[in-house]
XYZ file of C-alpha atoms in Angstrom:
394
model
C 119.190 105.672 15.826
C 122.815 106.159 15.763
C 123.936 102.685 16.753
C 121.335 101.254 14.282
C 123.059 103.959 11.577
C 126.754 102.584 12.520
C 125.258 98.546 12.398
C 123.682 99.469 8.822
C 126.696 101.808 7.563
C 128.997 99.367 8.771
C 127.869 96.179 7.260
C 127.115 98.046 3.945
C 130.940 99.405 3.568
C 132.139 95.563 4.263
C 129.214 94.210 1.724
C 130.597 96.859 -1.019
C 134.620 95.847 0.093
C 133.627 92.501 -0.277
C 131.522 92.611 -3.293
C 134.753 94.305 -4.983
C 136.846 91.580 -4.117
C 134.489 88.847 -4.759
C 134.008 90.070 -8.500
C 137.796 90.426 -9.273
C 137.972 86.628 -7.417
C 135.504 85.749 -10.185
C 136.325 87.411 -12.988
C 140.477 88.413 -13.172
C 139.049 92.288 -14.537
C 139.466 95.357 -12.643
C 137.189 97.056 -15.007
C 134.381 94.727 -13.924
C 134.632 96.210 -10.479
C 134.038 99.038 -11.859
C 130.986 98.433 -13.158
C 130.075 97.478 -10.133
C 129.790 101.284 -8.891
C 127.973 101.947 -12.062
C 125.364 99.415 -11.649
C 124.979 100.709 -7.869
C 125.211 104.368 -8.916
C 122.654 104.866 -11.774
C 119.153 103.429 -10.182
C 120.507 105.499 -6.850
C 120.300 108.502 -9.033
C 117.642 108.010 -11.573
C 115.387 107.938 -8.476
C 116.822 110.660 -6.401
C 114.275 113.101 -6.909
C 111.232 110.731 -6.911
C 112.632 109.294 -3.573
C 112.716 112.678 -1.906
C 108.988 112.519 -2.777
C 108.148 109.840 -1.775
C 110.154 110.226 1.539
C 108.072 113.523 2.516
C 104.677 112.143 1.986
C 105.880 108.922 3.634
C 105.620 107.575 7.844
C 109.794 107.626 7.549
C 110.385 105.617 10.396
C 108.109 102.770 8.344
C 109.984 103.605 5.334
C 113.301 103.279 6.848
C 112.749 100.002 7.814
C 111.817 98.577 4.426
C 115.194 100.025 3.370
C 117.256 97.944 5.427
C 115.179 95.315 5.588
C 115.662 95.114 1.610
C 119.484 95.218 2.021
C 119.083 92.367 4.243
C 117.254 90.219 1.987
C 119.780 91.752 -0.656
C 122.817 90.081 1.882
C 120.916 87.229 2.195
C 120.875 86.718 -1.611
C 124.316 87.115 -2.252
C 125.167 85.046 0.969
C 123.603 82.130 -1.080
C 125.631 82.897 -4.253
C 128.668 82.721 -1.796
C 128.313 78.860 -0.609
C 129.643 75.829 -1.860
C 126.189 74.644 -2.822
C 125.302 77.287 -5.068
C 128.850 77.376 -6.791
C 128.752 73.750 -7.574
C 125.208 73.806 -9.176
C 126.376 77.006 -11.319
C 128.640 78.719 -13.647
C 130.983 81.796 -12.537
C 129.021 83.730 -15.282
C 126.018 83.318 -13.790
C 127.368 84.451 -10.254
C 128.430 87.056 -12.012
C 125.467 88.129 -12.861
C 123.648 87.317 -9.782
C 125.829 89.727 -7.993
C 125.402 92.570 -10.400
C 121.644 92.466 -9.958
C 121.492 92.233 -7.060
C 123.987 95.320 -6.843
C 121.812 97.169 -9.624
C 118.421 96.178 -6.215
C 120.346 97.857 -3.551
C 121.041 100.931 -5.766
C 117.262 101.490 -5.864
C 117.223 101.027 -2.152
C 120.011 103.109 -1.593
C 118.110 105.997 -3.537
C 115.280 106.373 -0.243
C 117.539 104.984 2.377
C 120.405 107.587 1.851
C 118.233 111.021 2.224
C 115.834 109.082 5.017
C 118.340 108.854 7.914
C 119.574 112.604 7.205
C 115.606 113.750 6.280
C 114.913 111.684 9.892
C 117.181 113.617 12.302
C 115.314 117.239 11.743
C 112.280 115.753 13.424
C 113.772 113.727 16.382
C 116.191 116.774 17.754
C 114.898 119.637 18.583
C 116.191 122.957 16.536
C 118.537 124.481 19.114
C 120.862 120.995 19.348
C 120.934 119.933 15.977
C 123.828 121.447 14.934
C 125.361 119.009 17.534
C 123.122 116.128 16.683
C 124.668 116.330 12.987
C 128.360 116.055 14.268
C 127.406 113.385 16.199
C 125.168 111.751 13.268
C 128.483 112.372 10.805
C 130.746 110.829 13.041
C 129.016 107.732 13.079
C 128.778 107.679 9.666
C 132.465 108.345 9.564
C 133.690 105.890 12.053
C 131.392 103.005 10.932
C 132.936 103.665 7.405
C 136.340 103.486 8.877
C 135.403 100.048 10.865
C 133.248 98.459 8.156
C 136.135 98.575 5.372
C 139.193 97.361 7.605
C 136.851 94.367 9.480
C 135.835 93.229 5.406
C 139.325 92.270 5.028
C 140.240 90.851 8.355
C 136.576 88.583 7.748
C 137.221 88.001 4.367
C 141.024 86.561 5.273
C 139.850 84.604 8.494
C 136.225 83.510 7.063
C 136.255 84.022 3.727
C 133.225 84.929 1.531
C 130.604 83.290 2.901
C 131.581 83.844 6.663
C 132.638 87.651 5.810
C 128.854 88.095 4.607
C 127.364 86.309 7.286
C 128.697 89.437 9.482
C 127.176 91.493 6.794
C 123.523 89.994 7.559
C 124.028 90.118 11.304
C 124.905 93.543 11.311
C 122.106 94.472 9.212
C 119.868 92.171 10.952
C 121.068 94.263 14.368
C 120.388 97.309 12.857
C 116.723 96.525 11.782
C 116.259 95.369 15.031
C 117.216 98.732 16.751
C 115.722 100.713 14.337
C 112.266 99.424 15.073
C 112.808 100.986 18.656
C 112.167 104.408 16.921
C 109.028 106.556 17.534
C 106.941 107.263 14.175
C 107.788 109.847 12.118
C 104.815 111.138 10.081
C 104.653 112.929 7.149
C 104.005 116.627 6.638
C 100.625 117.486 6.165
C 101.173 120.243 3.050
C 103.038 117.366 1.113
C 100.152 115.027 0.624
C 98.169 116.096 -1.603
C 100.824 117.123 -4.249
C 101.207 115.715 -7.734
C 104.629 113.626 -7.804
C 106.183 116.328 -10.470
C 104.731 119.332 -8.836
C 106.639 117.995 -5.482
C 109.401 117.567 -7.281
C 109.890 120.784 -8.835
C 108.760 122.178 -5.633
C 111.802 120.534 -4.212
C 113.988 121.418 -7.011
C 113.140 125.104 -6.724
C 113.351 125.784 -2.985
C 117.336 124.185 -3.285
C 117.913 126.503 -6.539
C 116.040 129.511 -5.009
C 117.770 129.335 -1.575
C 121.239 130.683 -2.074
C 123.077 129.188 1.281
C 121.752 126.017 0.650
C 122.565 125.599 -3.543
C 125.982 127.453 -2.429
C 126.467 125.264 -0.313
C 125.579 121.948 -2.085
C 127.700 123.370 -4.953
C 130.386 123.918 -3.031
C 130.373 120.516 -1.780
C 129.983 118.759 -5.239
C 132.771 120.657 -7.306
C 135.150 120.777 -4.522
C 134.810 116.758 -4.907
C 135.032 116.745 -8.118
C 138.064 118.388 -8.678
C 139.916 117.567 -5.710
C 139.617 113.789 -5.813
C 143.094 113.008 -5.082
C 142.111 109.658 -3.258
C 141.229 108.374 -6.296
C 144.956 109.212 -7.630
C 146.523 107.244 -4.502
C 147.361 103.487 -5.850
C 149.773 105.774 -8.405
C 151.340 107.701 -6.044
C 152.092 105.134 -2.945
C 153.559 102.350 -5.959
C 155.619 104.847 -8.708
C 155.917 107.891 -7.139
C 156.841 107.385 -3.236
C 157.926 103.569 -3.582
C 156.025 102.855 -0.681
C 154.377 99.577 -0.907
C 151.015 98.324 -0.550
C 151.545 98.756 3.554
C 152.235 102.413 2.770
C 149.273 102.508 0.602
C 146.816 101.200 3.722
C 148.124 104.752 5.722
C 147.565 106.896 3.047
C 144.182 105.388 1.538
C 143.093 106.031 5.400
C 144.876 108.902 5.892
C 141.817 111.395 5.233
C 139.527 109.097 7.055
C 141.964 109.354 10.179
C 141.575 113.060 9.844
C 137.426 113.191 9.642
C 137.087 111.079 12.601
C 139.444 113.343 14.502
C 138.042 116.848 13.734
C 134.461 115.357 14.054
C 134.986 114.284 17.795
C 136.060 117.655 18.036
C 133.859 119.173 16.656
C 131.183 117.447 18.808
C 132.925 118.883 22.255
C 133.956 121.852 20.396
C 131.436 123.052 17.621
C 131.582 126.124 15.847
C 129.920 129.047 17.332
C 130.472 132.177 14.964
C 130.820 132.660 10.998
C 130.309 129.404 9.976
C 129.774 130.279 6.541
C 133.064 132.318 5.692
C 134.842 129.174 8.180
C 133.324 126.740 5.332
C 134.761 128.466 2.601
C 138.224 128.997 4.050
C 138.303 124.891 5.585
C 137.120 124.154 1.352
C 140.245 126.479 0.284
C 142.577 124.689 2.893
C 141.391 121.380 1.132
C 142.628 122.542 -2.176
C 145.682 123.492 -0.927
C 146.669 119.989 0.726
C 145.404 118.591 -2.495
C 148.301 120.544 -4.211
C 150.697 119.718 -1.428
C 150.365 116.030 -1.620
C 150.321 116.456 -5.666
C 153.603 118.237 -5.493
C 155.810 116.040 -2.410
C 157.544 113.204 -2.878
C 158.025 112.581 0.687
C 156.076 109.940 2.247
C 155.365 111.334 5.561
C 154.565 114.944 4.312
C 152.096 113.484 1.594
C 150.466 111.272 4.564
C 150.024 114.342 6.027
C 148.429 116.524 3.703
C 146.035 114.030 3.389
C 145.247 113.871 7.021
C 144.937 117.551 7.266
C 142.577 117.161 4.008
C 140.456 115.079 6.238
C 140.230 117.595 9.163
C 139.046 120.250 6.658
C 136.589 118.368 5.006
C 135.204 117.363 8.058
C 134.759 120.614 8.737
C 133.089 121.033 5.474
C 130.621 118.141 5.957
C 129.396 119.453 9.511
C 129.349 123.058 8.413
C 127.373 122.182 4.867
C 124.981 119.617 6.761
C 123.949 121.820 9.564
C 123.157 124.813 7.361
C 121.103 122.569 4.894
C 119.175 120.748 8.080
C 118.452 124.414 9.470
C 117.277 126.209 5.934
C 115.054 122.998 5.493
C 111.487 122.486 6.153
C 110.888 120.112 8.107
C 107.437 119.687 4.612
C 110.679 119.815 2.607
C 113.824 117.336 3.995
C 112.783 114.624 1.537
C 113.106 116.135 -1.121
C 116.435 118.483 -0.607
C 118.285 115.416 1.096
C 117.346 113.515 -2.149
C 118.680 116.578 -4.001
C 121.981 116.706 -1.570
C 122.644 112.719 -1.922
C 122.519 113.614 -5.928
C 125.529 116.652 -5.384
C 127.204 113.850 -3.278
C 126.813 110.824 -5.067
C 127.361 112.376 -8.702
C 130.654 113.939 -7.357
C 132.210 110.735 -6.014
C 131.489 109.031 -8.716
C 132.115 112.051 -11.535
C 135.865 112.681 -9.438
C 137.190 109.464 -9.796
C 136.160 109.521 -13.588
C 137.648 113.327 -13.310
C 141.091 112.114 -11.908
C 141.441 109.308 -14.357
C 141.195 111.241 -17.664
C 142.694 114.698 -16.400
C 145.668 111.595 -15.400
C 145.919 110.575 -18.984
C 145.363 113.692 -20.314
C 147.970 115.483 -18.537
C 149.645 113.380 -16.459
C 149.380 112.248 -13.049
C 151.328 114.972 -10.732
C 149.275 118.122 -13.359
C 146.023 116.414 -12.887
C 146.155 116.248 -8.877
C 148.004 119.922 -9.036
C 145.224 120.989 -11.222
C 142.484 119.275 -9.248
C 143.833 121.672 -6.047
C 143.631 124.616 -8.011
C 140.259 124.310 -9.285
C 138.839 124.062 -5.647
C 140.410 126.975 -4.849
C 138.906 128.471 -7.710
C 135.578 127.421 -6.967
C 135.903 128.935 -3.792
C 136.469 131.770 -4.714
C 133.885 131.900 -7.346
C 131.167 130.850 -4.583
C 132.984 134.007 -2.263
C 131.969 136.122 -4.421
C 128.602 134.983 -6.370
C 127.161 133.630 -2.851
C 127.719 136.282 -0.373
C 124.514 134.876 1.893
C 126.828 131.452 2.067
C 129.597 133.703 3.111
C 127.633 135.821 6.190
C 125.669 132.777 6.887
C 125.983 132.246 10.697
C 123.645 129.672 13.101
């Protein structure tokens, strides 16, 4: 499951680097890149919470392959668009489009195959390891992240389009393969005979009703929110520290470096004690690096904040994952993962738009400096309003 996970993960983070340069190739517009998020982002969320029930009543292994066997036909699509053939039979506008659908497809995908492969993992480990399995499962993730944006632009540079998304298919093509090597993973028996709304709201009131978990979901998605300082990086490596688009590379990956780092160890090393009050003060340490790297105009000490931002918020990630996986039923991980890839989604998307009009609002060093401050805020909001999140232990 894992090396299937990094295959898929992997050849999906080149597809969307790709797809990003592709469309500014084509078009000369940064703002249609843009749109390219959109069109992703709005099926994956319209369908969040009908995906979570339609994961629990689903065989998930079964429905885990459809999902990335879609995105391969998906690849396959837009691996025609790429060649020669198609491009001299056609306009740019209509490649134009073709790519936006077919981005707009693998949005609605994206809506069941997100929550599957974390909804999957509470029935193939059993309870006492999966705190462990998690840190593994998130540093995959992590790592095939990482290794699927920096091999998009060494493809895209030594095989262009066509040959960059002809990795894309074999990766996914791998990763369907592997995946079929999983056992079946049927659904629970007190989920199938609900109505699709009554599910839902069942769903929707076990997250809201279950104070660790909403605490820390909320945690997660306003901590994002307002400390999206990645977002506020182009500015800062070209006007601010004069550093040049090599200098921009280390600190785009700076807080990647950092997860990958504190989720190895993390996985020889996992927390045993106080979890809960350790997630709060690793979410407060975030804010403060925000501020730090808002504030310096040093190169190295802004490349560092960020890294150290990293090592937190892996922290977070673990920490936040693990308690949702353990307060879950195993009826229930459909629906609450759908709920989770929501929080996570909506603040990813909602922070970049955050940190672009606070920016122009107030400027860029008070928006970042502000963005800091709010997380700590909201920690210590959640401190006190969600003192279960706070004892929680496992």
């Amino acid at each position: 499951m894992l090396i299937g996970r990094f295959c898929f993960v992997m050849a999906l983070r080149m597809l969307g680097t790709l797809v990003g340069w592709w469309m500014y190739q084509l078009t000369n517009a940064p703002f249609a890149i843009g749109l390219i998020g959109l069109a992703e982002v709005v099926p994956a969320l319209s369908l969040a919470l009908y995906a979570g029930h339609v994961i629990d009543i689903s065989e998930k292994r079964k429905l885990l392959l459809k999902g990335v066997f879609g995105y391969l036909i998906c690849a396959g699509i837009l691996l025609f668009l790429s060649t020669a053939y198609f491009n001299n039979h056609s306009t740019k506008s209509i490649v134009v489009a073709g790519i936006y659908t077919i981005i707009f497809i693998t949005g609605i995908i994206r809506a069941f195959s997100g929550p599957i492969f974390n909804a999957i993992i509470g029935q193939m480990v059993p309870r006492h390891i999966l705190p462990n399995a998690i840190t593994w499962n998130q540093g995959t993730y992590l790592s095939a992240s990482v290794t699927g944006h920096a091999s998009a632009g060494f493809c895209i540079a030594l095989f262009d389009n066509t040959g960059t998304l002809i990795v894309v298919t074999s990766l996914l093509a791998a990763a369907f393969l592997l995946l079929t090597q999983l056992l079946p993973k049927p659904a629970a028996a007190a989920t199938s005979d609900k109505r699709t709304w009554e599910s839902v709201r069942e769903g929707l009131n076990f997250v809201f009703s279950t104070k660790e978990v909403l605490g820390a979901l909320s945690l997660d998605l306003f901590a994002v929110l307002f400390g999206g300082a990645v977002a506020m990086v182009p500015v800062y490596a070209r006007d601010i520290l004069h550093v040049g688009p090599i200098g921009f590379g280390w600190l785009n990956g700076a807080t990647d470096i950092g997860s990958i780092i504190m989720v190895i160890a993390l996985t020889f090393y996992p927390l045993r004690t106080q979890q809960g009050r350790k997630l709060l003060f690793v979410v407060a340490g975030f804010g403060i690096c925000i501020i730090v790297f808002a504030i310096s105009n040093v190169f190295w000490l802004s490349f560092a904040a960020l890294l150290i931002s990293g090592l937190l918020d892996a922290i977070s990630v673990v920490v936040r994952g693990t308690i949702v996986q353990l307060k879950t039923p195993d009826e229930m991980r459909g629906r609450v993962m759908s709920v989770n890839s929501m929080f996570i989604n909506s603040s990813n998307e909602l922070g970049q738009f955050e940190s672009g009009l606070m920016a122009k609002l107030l400027g860029v060093r008070p928006s970042v400096v502000f963005g800091g401050a709010m997380t700590i805020l909201v920690v210590i909001v959640t401190w006190l309003k969600a003192p279960s999140l706070r004892k929680m232990e496992y």
